[in-house]
């Protein structure tokens, strides 16, 4: 079984070549920022990125015609259930003409489809666990202001993969257990998985602040900023200039920890608040299943930090055992998702809107 997995990011495309249960080749194609600036929209980068991928495949002597499936990261689609979706014309139309956010993940389906055209008739072009996976219970959608519902947007691919991995290693059926997963990176997402569904999550705009995002803010004070800042400036503050970066001038947790070790007491308090808010989000989600949680998992790049991992664990381990799954597991998640479809263990769904 031969699978090609594609994960387009803002300045790179990660590629994995998966054969019979194992990733054989994996790399990240990094793009110079000055070259990307030539493209007005992310979707305009399709040919540029495809050509780089084809060069990689030629270098590694990977034959497109031998692939069983090409699986891309899922983009900003309307709310969908978790799992695998065949890349079809409605999906391509939505991602190129109707999606509201011009996001790099939208290229996952487009690239998979383009490469399939050069493969063979039996090759499947698909996406797996797109950003817009939504399995919320109805009660989780209510925000507190009519007309502004809570939405399921976050690191679904990595969080579901980690939840299933942790369940498997603990000898617990993912379909019958309760798990909380905190993805800690440039943005933080915390989700709860119950009976095989991700039934609620706390997104990067409403929960704990991250290395560069504000998380939830006290609204009545944010209103004052809105009077002196444009919408684009507010989005920049929330998404790129908030969180630890706003306090420390850097979003690199390693640099911040070094400053704290050197005696910066002000940053020490901010960093403790960073850990405190992550733990508080985990604690709040534990109430969703009446405190019945089998495992808590920390994942994402920031969970490599021993200070963060131990600090969060200390505060939440009374709820359930804590497992550290540092880094991102997206490439193996894409590959495994493709494998399950090819083996007939998981249904390939059709996208319509």
mmCIF file of C-alpha atoms in Angstrom:
data_model
loop_
_atom_site.group_PDB
_atom_site.id
_atom_site.type_symbol
_atom_site.label_atom_id
_atom_site.label_comp_id
_atom_site.label_asym_id
_atom_site.label_seq_id
_atom_site.Cartn_x
_atom_site.Cartn_y
_atom_site.Cartn_z
ATOM 1 C CA UNK A 1 0.000 0.000 0.000
ATOM 2 C CA UNK A 2 1.432 3.352 -1.095
ATOM 3 C CA UNK A 3 0.120 6.688 0.177
ATOM 4 C CA UNK A 4 1.248 10.264 -0.359
ATOM 5 C CA UNK A 5 0.281 12.733 2.393
ATOM 6 C CA UNK A 6 0.337 16.509 1.859
ATOM 7 C CA UNK A 7 0.089 19.166 4.558
ATOM 8 C CA UNK A 8 0.357 22.741 3.225
ATOM 9 C CA UNK A 9 1.232 25.410 5.787
ATOM 10 C CA UNK A 10 1.715 29.155 5.523
ATOM 11 C CA UNK A 11 5.359 28.972 4.361
ATOM 12 C CA UNK A 12 5.883 25.262 3.713
ATOM 13 C CA UNK A 13 4.368 22.031 2.466
ATOM 14 C CA UNK A 14 5.047 18.882 4.464
ATOM 15 C CA UNK A 15 5.155 15.651 2.469
ATOM 16 C CA UNK A 16 5.162 12.042 3.630
ATOM 17 C CA UNK A 17 5.422 8.881 1.530
ATOM 18 C CA UNK A 18 3.825 6.002 3.410
ATOM 19 C CA UNK A 19 4.307 2.349 2.405
ATOM 20 C CA UNK A 20 2.697 -0.652 4.127
ATOM 21 C CA UNK A 21 2.287 0.993 7.524
ATOM 22 C CA UNK A 22 5.479 3.035 7.647
ATOM 23 C CA UNK A 23 6.558 6.516 6.536
ATOM 24 C CA UNK A 24 9.482 5.928 4.139
ATOM 25 C CA UNK A 25 10.186 9.511 3.082
ATOM 26 C CA UNK A 26 9.241 12.730 4.876
ATOM 27 C CA UNK A 27 10.294 16.299 4.354
ATOM 28 C CA UNK A 28 9.154 19.897 4.538
ATOM 29 C CA UNK A 29 9.458 22.051 1.440
ATOM 30 C CA UNK A 30 10.085 25.564 2.761
ATOM 31 C CA UNK A 31 9.281 28.563 0.576
ATOM 32 C CA UNK A 32 11.086 31.933 0.697
ATOM 33 C CA UNK A 33 8.706 34.541 2.092
ATOM 34 C CA UNK A 34 9.673 36.979 -0.659
ATOM 35 C CA UNK A 35 8.490 34.479 -3.307
ATOM 36 C CA UNK A 36 5.154 33.892 -1.571
ATOM 37 C CA UNK A 37 4.560 37.633 -1.470
ATOM 38 C CA UNK A 38 4.181 37.547 -5.259
ATOM 39 C CA UNK A 39 0.854 35.731 -4.818
ATOM 40 C CA UNK A 40 -2.167 37.806 -3.872
ATOM 41 C CA UNK A 41 -4.168 34.802 -2.603
ATOM 42 C CA UNK A 42 -3.050 31.483 -1.135
ATOM 43 C CA UNK A 43 -4.991 29.649 -3.854
ATOM 44 C CA UNK A 44 -2.760 31.348 -6.430
ATOM 45 C CA UNK A 45 0.144 29.262 -5.090
ATOM 46 C CA UNK A 46 -1.293 25.993 -6.430
ATOM 47 C CA UNK A 47 0.973 25.590 -9.484
ATOM 48 C CA UNK A 48 4.001 26.888 -7.556
ATOM 49 C CA UNK A 49 3.588 24.328 -4.774
ATOM 50 C CA UNK A 50 2.620 21.474 -7.124
ATOM 51 C CA UNK A 51 5.830 21.940 -9.118
ATOM 52 C CA UNK A 52 7.925 21.783 -5.952
ATOM 53 C CA UNK A 53 6.143 18.572 -4.929
ATOM 54 C CA UNK A 54 6.726 17.006 -8.346
ATOM 55 C CA UNK A 55 10.424 17.835 -8.050
ATOM 56 C CA UNK A 56 10.540 16.096 -4.675
ATOM 57 C CA UNK A 57 8.781 13.014 -6.066
ATOM 58 C CA UNK A 58 11.173 12.855 -9.011
ATOM 59 C CA UNK A 59 14.189 13.195 -6.704
ATOM 60 C CA UNK A 60 12.958 10.378 -4.471
ATOM 61 C CA UNK A 61 11.862 8.257 -7.455
ATOM 62 C CA UNK A 62 8.282 8.050 -6.170
ATOM 63 C CA UNK A 63 5.967 6.964 -8.984
ATOM 64 C CA UNK A 64 2.587 8.713 -8.890
ATOM 65 C CA UNK A 65 0.991 5.925 -10.928
ATOM 66 C CA UNK A 66 1.711 3.437 -8.121
ATOM 67 C CA UNK A 67 -0.115 5.371 -5.403
ATOM 68 C CA UNK A 68 -3.258 3.977 -3.809
ATOM 69 C CA UNK A 69 -4.292 7.343 -2.432
ATOM 70 C CA UNK A 70 -3.156 10.943 -2.142
ATOM 71 C CA UNK A 71 -4.440 12.486 1.067
ATOM 72 C CA UNK A 72 -4.288 16.197 1.783
ATOM 73 C CA UNK A 73 -4.926 18.259 4.859
ATOM 74 C CA UNK A 74 -8.536 19.425 4.880
ATOM 75 C CA UNK A 75 -9.269 23.131 4.562
ATOM 76 C CA UNK A 76 -11.927 25.644 5.565
ATOM 77 C CA UNK A 77 -15.068 23.811 4.507
ATOM 78 C CA UNK A 78 -18.539 24.158 6.015
ATOM 79 C CA UNK A 79 -19.032 22.109 9.212
ATOM 80 C CA UNK A 80 -18.519 18.385 8.504
ATOM 81 C CA UNK A 81 -18.287 15.219 10.564
ATOM 82 C CA UNK A 82 -14.864 13.714 11.169
ATOM 83 C CA UNK A 83 -13.150 11.318 8.805
ATOM 84 C CA UNK A 84 -12.237 10.936 5.137
ATOM 85 C CA UNK A 85 -13.760 12.820 2.193
ATOM 86 C CA UNK A 86 -13.143 12.218 -1.488
ATOM 87 C CA UNK A 87 -11.991 15.332 -3.314
ATOM 88 C CA UNK A 88 -14.838 16.031 -5.729
ATOM 89 C CA UNK A 89 -15.986 18.970 -7.830
ATOM 90 C CA UNK A 90 -18.257 20.465 -5.139
ATOM 91 C CA UNK A 91 -15.310 20.521 -2.740
ATOM 92 C CA UNK A 92 -13.014 22.137 -5.304
ATOM 93 C CA UNK A 93 -15.683 24.731 -6.119
ATOM 94 C CA UNK A 94 -16.221 25.562 -2.455
ATOM 95 C CA UNK A 95 -12.513 25.928 -1.657
ATOM 96 C CA UNK A 96 -11.812 28.119 -4.692
ATOM 97 C CA UNK A 97 -15.003 30.213 -4.838
ATOM 98 C CA UNK A 98 -16.956 30.132 -1.585
ATOM 99 C CA UNK A 99 -14.722 29.587 1.434
ATOM 100 C CA UNK A 100 -14.612 32.619 3.710
ATOM 101 C CA UNK A 101 -10.993 32.232 4.810
ATOM 102 C CA UNK A 102 -8.029 32.176 2.410
ATOM 103 C CA UNK A 103 -6.059 29.590 4.371
ATOM 104 C CA UNK A 104 -3.089 27.382 3.329
ATOM 105 C CA UNK A 105 -4.975 24.242 4.370
ATOM 106 C CA UNK A 106 -7.385 24.874 1.480
ATOM 107 C CA UNK A 107 -4.576 23.819 -0.847
ATOM 108 C CA UNK A 108 -4.526 20.268 0.550
ATOM 109 C CA UNK A 109 -7.520 19.116 -1.498
ATOM 110 C CA UNK A 110 -6.479 21.109 -4.564
ATOM 111 C CA UNK A 111 -2.976 19.626 -4.592
ATOM 112 C CA UNK A 112 -4.269 16.081 -4.033
ATOM 113 C CA UNK A 113 -6.645 16.453 -6.981
ATOM 114 C CA UNK A 114 -3.989 17.940 -9.265
ATOM 115 C CA UNK A 115 -1.567 15.104 -8.516
ATOM 116 C CA UNK A 116 -4.265 12.446 -8.923
ATOM 117 C CA UNK A 117 -4.726 13.675 -12.503
ATOM 118 C CA UNK A 118 -1.157 12.487 -13.135
ATOM 119 C CA UNK A 119 -1.572 9.197 -11.240
ATOM 120 C CA UNK A 120 -4.000 6.451 -12.323
ATOM 121 C CA UNK A 121 -7.734 5.785 -12.326
ATOM 122 C CA UNK A 122 -7.720 3.770 -9.104
ATOM 123 C CA UNK A 123 -5.803 6.399 -7.105
ATOM 124 C CA UNK A 124 -8.066 8.142 -4.589
ATOM 125 C CA UNK A 125 -7.697 11.880 -3.920
ATOM 126 C CA UNK A 126 -9.010 12.622 -0.440
ATOM 127 C CA UNK A 127 -8.752 14.817 2.625
ATOM 128 C CA UNK A 128 -8.934 13.724 6.232
ATOM 129 C CA UNK A 129 -10.268 15.487 9.344
ATOM 130 C CA UNK A 130 -10.467 19.006 7.903
ATOM 131 C CA UNK A 131 -10.144 22.113 10.071
ATOM 132 C CA UNK A 132 -13.941 22.445 10.091
ATOM 133 C CA UNK A 133 -14.749 19.081 11.729
ATOM 134 C CA UNK A 134 -17.859 19.741 13.807
ATOM 135 C CA UNK A 135 -19.384 17.090 16.078
ATOM 136 C CA UNK A 136 -20.557 19.458 18.803
ATOM 137 C CA UNK A 137 -23.533 18.630 20.944
ATOM 138 C CA UNK A 138 -26.263 21.241 20.490
ATOM 139 C CA UNK A 139 -25.721 22.667 23.967
ATOM 140 C CA UNK A 140 -22.082 23.402 23.088
ATOM 141 C CA UNK A 141 -23.095 25.717 20.242
ATOM 142 C CA UNK A 142 -24.763 28.344 22.442
ATOM 143 C CA UNK A 143 -22.431 31.308 23.001
ATOM 144 C CA UNK A 144 -24.360 33.815 25.078
ATOM 145 C CA UNK A 145 -25.323 36.124 22.223
ATOM 146 C CA UNK A 146 -28.086 35.124 19.818
ATOM 147 C CA UNK A 147 -26.857 35.060 16.234
ATOM 148 C CA UNK A 148 -23.238 34.382 17.237
ATOM 149 C CA UNK A 149 -23.002 30.605 17.765
ATOM 150 C CA UNK A 150 -19.887 28.841 18.981
ATOM 151 C CA UNK A 151 -18.195 26.965 16.143
ATOM 152 C CA UNK A 152 -15.895 23.989 15.974
ATOM 153 C CA UNK A 153 -12.666 25.293 14.440
ATOM 154 C CA UNK A 154 -9.318 23.985 15.592
ATOM 155 C CA UNK A 155 -6.551 21.408 15.270
ATOM 156 C CA UNK A 156 -8.991 18.526 14.667
ATOM 157 C CA UNK A 157 -6.567 16.382 12.653
ATOM 158 C CA UNK A 158 -3.852 16.327 15.303
ATOM 159 C CA UNK A 159 -6.192 16.210 18.305
ATOM 160 C CA UNK A 160 -8.248 13.269 17.017
ATOM 161 C CA UNK A 161 -5.079 11.390 16.044
ATOM 162 C CA UNK A 162 -3.604 11.920 19.511
ATOM 163 C CA UNK A 163 -6.840 10.935 21.258
ATOM 164 C CA UNK A 164 -6.994 7.687 19.281
ATOM 165 C CA UNK A 165 -3.294 6.964 19.892
ATOM 166 C CA UNK A 166 -3.571 7.572 23.629
ATOM 167 C CA UNK A 167 -6.699 5.424 23.798
ATOM 168 C CA UNK A 168 -5.056 2.578 21.887
ATOM 169 C CA UNK A 169 -1.913 2.617 24.046
ATOM 170 C CA UNK A 170 -4.002 2.653 27.224
ATOM 171 C CA UNK A 171 -6.083 -0.291 26.030
ATOM 172 C CA UNK A 172 -9.238 1.846 25.910
ATOM 173 C CA UNK A 173 -11.687 1.842 23.007
ATOM 174 C CA UNK A 174 -11.759 5.390 21.570
ATOM 175 C CA UNK A 175 -15.418 4.808 20.712
ATOM 176 C CA UNK A 176 -16.264 4.162 24.372
ATOM 177 C CA UNK A 177 -13.897 6.456 26.303
ATOM 178 C CA UNK A 178 -13.604 10.108 27.322
ATOM 179 C CA UNK A 179 -10.439 12.054 26.483
ATOM 180 C CA UNK A 180 -9.282 15.661 26.716
ATOM 181 C CA UNK A 181 -6.591 16.818 24.282
ATOM 182 C CA UNK A 182 -4.794 20.160 24.534
ATOM 183 C CA UNK A 183 -2.954 21.215 21.358
ATOM 184 C CA UNK A 184 -0.345 23.803 22.376
ATOM 185 C CA UNK A 185 1.366 25.803 19.640
ATOM 186 C CA UNK A 186 1.123 29.151 17.894
ATOM 187 C CA UNK A 187 -2.561 28.843 18.757
ATOM 188 C CA UNK A 188 -4.069 26.671 21.471
ATOM 189 C CA UNK A 189 -7.067 24.360 21.052
ATOM 190 C CA UNK A 190 -8.458 22.173 23.823
ATOM 191 C CA UNK A 191 -11.017 19.494 22.959
ATOM 192 C CA UNK A 192 -13.027 16.772 24.627
ATOM 193 C CA UNK A 193 -13.695 13.459 22.882
ATOM 194 C CA UNK A 194 -16.527 11.257 24.134
ATOM 195 C CA UNK A 195 -17.775 7.999 22.667
ATOM 196 C CA UNK A 196 -15.757 8.541 19.474
ATOM 197 C CA UNK A 197 -16.865 12.150 18.847
ATOM 198 C CA UNK A 198 -15.185 15.498 19.502
ATOM 199 C CA UNK A 199 -18.222 16.946 21.248
ATOM 200 C CA UNK A 200 -16.790 20.290 22.416
ATOM 201 C CA UNK A 201 -13.631 22.355 22.158
ATOM 202 C CA UNK A 202 -12.202 25.653 23.307
ATOM 203 C CA UNK A 203 -10.732 27.485 20.328
ATOM 204 C CA UNK A 204 -7.802 29.891 20.131
ATOM 205 C CA UNK A 205 -10.086 32.936 20.279
ATOM 206 C CA UNK A 206 -12.006 32.017 23.416
ATOM 207 C CA UNK A 207 -9.699 30.017 25.665
ATOM 208 C CA UNK A 208 -6.128 30.130 26.991
ATOM 209 C CA UNK A 209 -3.674 32.520 25.376
ATOM 210 C CA UNK A 210 -0.859 30.924 23.392
ATOM 211 C CA UNK A 211 2.619 31.884 22.252
ATOM 212 C CA UNK A 212 1.228 34.476 19.811
ATOM 213 C CA UNK A 213 -2.589 34.546 20.139
ATOM 214 C CA UNK A 214 -4.598 36.373 22.754
ATOM 215 C CA UNK A 215 -7.117 33.696 23.570
ATOM 216 C CA UNK A 216 -10.296 34.978 25.238
ATOM 217 C CA UNK A 217 -10.125 38.606 26.373
ATOM 218 C CA UNK A 218 -12.297 40.743 28.695
ATOM 219 C CA UNK A 219 -14.636 42.180 26.046
ATOM 220 C CA UNK A 220 -15.576 45.441 27.753
ATOM 221 C CA UNK A 221 -11.940 46.525 27.622
ATOM 222 C CA UNK A 222 -11.410 45.267 24.073
ATOM 223 C CA UNK A 223 -14.172 47.616 22.894
ATOM 224 C CA UNK A 224 -11.885 50.567 23.634
ATOM 225 C CA UNK A 225 -9.213 49.122 21.315
ATOM 226 C CA UNK A 226 -11.793 48.709 18.562
ATOM 227 C CA UNK A 227 -12.366 52.473 18.581
ATOM 228 C CA UNK A 228 -8.725 53.173 17.678
ATOM 229 C CA UNK A 229 -7.820 50.083 15.601
ATOM 230 C CA UNK A 230 -9.171 48.794 12.277
ATOM 231 C CA UNK A 231 -10.552 45.279 11.937
ATOM 232 C CA UNK A 232 -7.354 44.103 10.220
ATOM 233 C CA UNK A 233 -5.252 45.600 13.021
ATOM 234 C CA UNK A 234 -7.393 43.869 15.642
ATOM 235 C CA UNK A 235 -7.030 40.566 13.807
ATOM 236 C CA UNK A 236 -3.252 41.022 13.753
ATOM 237 C CA UNK A 237 -3.197 41.725 17.498
ATOM 238 C CA UNK A 238 -5.307 38.650 18.255
ATOM 239 C CA UNK A 239 -3.610 36.243 15.849
ATOM 240 C CA UNK A 240 0.028 37.344 15.496
ATOM 241 C CA UNK A 241 0.960 39.853 18.180
ATOM 242 C CA UNK A 242 -0.923 38.577 21.232
ATOM 243 C CA UNK A 243 -0.207 35.999 23.892
ATOM 244 C CA UNK A 244 3.325 35.511 25.162
ATOM 245 C CA UNK A 245 4.662 37.573 22.266
ATOM 246 C CA UNK A 246 2.837 40.678 23.509
ATOM 247 C CA UNK A 247 4.531 40.363 26.911
ATOM 248 C CA UNK A 248 7.959 39.053 25.929
ATOM 249 C CA UNK A 249 8.510 40.366 22.391
ATOM 250 C CA UNK A 250 9.053 36.794 21.187
ATOM 251 C CA UNK A 251 6.828 33.778 20.638
ATOM 252 C CA UNK A 252 9.678 31.315 21.234
ATOM 253 C CA UNK A 253 8.930 29.560 24.524
ATOM 254 C CA UNK A 254 12.566 28.482 24.824
ATOM 255 C CA UNK A 255 13.764 32.079 24.781
ATOM 256 C CA UNK A 256 11.146 33.077 27.332
ATOM 257 C CA UNK A 257 12.112 30.243 29.671
ATOM 258 C CA UNK A 258 15.760 31.296 29.380
ATOM 259 C CA UNK A 259 14.832 34.846 30.409
ATOM 260 C CA UNK A 260 12.874 33.525 33.371
ATOM 261 C CA UNK A 261 15.850 31.402 34.429
ATOM 262 C CA UNK A 262 17.969 34.558 34.253
ATOM 263 C CA UNK A 263 15.690 36.214 36.797
ATOM 264 C CA UNK A 264 12.913 37.985 34.869
ATOM 265 C CA UNK A 265 10.165 37.865 37.512
ATOM 266 C CA UNK A 266 7.569 39.709 35.439
ATOM 267 C CA UNK A 267 7.805 37.106 32.685
ATOM 268 C CA UNK A 268 7.733 34.344 35.298
ATOM 269 C CA UNK A 269 4.252 35.472 36.366
ATOM 270 C CA UNK A 270 3.067 35.694 32.736
ATOM 271 C CA UNK A 271 4.399 32.205 32.006
ATOM 272 C CA UNK A 272 2.686 30.809 35.081
ATOM 273 C CA UNK A 273 -0.541 32.416 33.838
ATOM 274 C CA UNK A 274 0.062 30.733 30.460
ATOM 275 C CA UNK A 275 0.213 27.329 32.196
ATOM 276 C CA UNK A 276 -2.647 28.245 34.555
ATOM 277 C CA UNK A 277 -5.030 29.114 31.715
ATOM 278 C CA UNK A 278 -4.295 25.885 29.824
ATOM 279 C CA UNK A 279 -5.037 23.874 32.950
ATOM 280 C CA UNK A 280 -8.205 25.893 33.601
ATOM 281 C CA UNK A 281 -9.488 25.104 30.082
ATOM 282 C CA UNK A 282 -8.836 21.396 30.608
ATOM 283 C CA UNK A 283 -10.638 21.542 33.934
ATOM 284 C CA UNK A 284 -13.669 23.258 32.444
ATOM 285 C CA UNK A 285 -14.028 20.612 29.708
ATOM 286 C CA UNK A 286 -13.928 17.846 32.312
ATOM 287 C CA UNK A 287 -17.367 19.040 33.448
ATOM 288 C CA UNK A 288 -18.816 18.125 30.038
ATOM 289 C CA UNK A 289 -18.720 14.416 30.946
ATOM 290 C CA UNK A 290 -19.404 14.957 34.651
ATOM 291 C CA UNK A 291 -15.720 14.587 35.491
ATOM 292 C CA UNK A 292 -15.472 11.119 33.930
ATOM 293 C CA UNK A 293 -12.221 11.382 31.935
ATOM 294 C CA UNK A 294 -10.001 8.425 30.988
ATOM 295 C CA UNK A 295 -6.914 10.341 29.853
ATOM 296 C CA UNK A 296 -5.666 13.897 29.312
ATOM 297 C CA UNK A 297 -3.146 14.431 26.504
ATOM 298 C CA UNK A 298 -0.865 17.393 25.812
ATOM 299 C CA UNK A 299 0.332 17.764 22.226
ATOM 300 C CA UNK A 300 1.709 20.404 19.837
ATOM 301 C CA UNK A 301 5.135 22.019 19.743
ATOM 302 C CA UNK A 302 4.952 23.799 23.109
ATOM 303 C CA UNK A 303 4.315 20.533 24.939
ATOM 304 C CA UNK A 304 8.003 19.735 24.308
ATOM 305 C CA UNK A 305 8.661 22.167 27.175
ATOM 306 C CA UNK A 306 9.219 20.272 30.401
ATOM 307 C CA UNK A 307 8.176 23.377 32.325
ATOM 308 C CA UNK A 308 4.829 23.587 30.540
ATOM 309 C CA UNK A 309 4.164 19.844 30.541
ATOM 310 C CA UNK A 310 4.932 19.407 34.231
ATOM 311 C CA UNK A 311 3.149 22.631 35.216
ATOM 312 C CA UNK A 312 -0.084 21.708 33.441
ATOM 313 C CA UNK A 313 0.116 18.078 34.583
ATOM 314 C CA UNK A 314 0.486 19.100 38.221
ATOM 315 C CA UNK A 315 -2.726 21.131 38.057
ATOM 316 C CA UNK A 316 -4.929 18.594 36.199
ATOM 317 C CA UNK A 317 -3.664 15.133 37.117
ATOM 318 C CA UNK A 318 -6.354 14.875 39.805
ATOM 319 C CA UNK A 319 -8.857 14.601 36.916
ATOM 320 C CA UNK A 320 -7.154 11.797 34.982
ATOM 321 C CA UNK A 321 -3.674 10.506 34.075
ATOM 322 C CA UNK A 322 -1.779 12.925 31.802
ATOM 323 C CA UNK A 323 0.040 11.723 28.682
ATOM 324 C CA UNK A 324 2.540 13.904 26.804
ATOM 325 C CA UNK A 325 2.443 13.494 23.017
ATOM 326 C CA UNK A 326 4.751 16.369 22.101
ATOM 327 C CA UNK A 327 4.894 17.796 18.599
ATOM 328 C CA UNK A 328 2.428 17.327 15.783
ATOM 329 C CA UNK A 329 1.183 13.988 14.480
ATOM 330 C CA UNK A 330 -0.537 15.272 11.375
ATOM 331 C CA UNK A 331 1.480 13.413 8.743
ATOM 332 C CA UNK A 332 0.983 10.008 10.318
ATOM 333 C CA UNK A 333 -2.687 10.924 10.955
ATOM 334 C CA UNK A 334 -3.192 11.698 7.256
ATOM 335 C CA UNK A 335 -1.363 8.524 6.224
ATOM 336 C CA UNK A 336 -3.250 6.292 8.654
ATOM 337 C CA UNK A 337 -6.544 7.845 7.589
ATOM 338 C CA UNK A 338 -5.756 7.034 3.968
ATOM 339 C CA UNK A 339 -4.746 3.500 4.924
ATOM 340 C CA UNK A 340 -8.025 2.847 6.746
ATOM 341 C CA UNK A 341 -9.972 3.940 3.677
ATOM 342 C CA UNK A 342 -7.952 1.751 1.299
ATOM 343 C CA UNK A 343 -8.358 -1.254 3.630
ATOM 344 C CA UNK A 344 -12.095 -0.680 3.858
ATOM 345 C CA UNK A 345 -11.947 -0.026 7.606
ATOM 346 C CA UNK A 346 -13.357 3.462 7.189
ATOM 347 C CA UNK A 347 -15.911 4.845 4.761
ATOM 348 C CA UNK A 348 -14.912 7.446 2.196
ATOM 349 C CA UNK A 349 -17.512 10.196 2.500
ATOM 350 C CA UNK A 350 -18.801 12.521 -0.205
ATOM 351 C CA UNK A 351 -18.776 16.273 0.321
ATOM 352 C CA UNK A 352 -21.790 18.361 -0.620
ATOM 353 C CA UNK A 353 -22.931 21.820 0.420
#
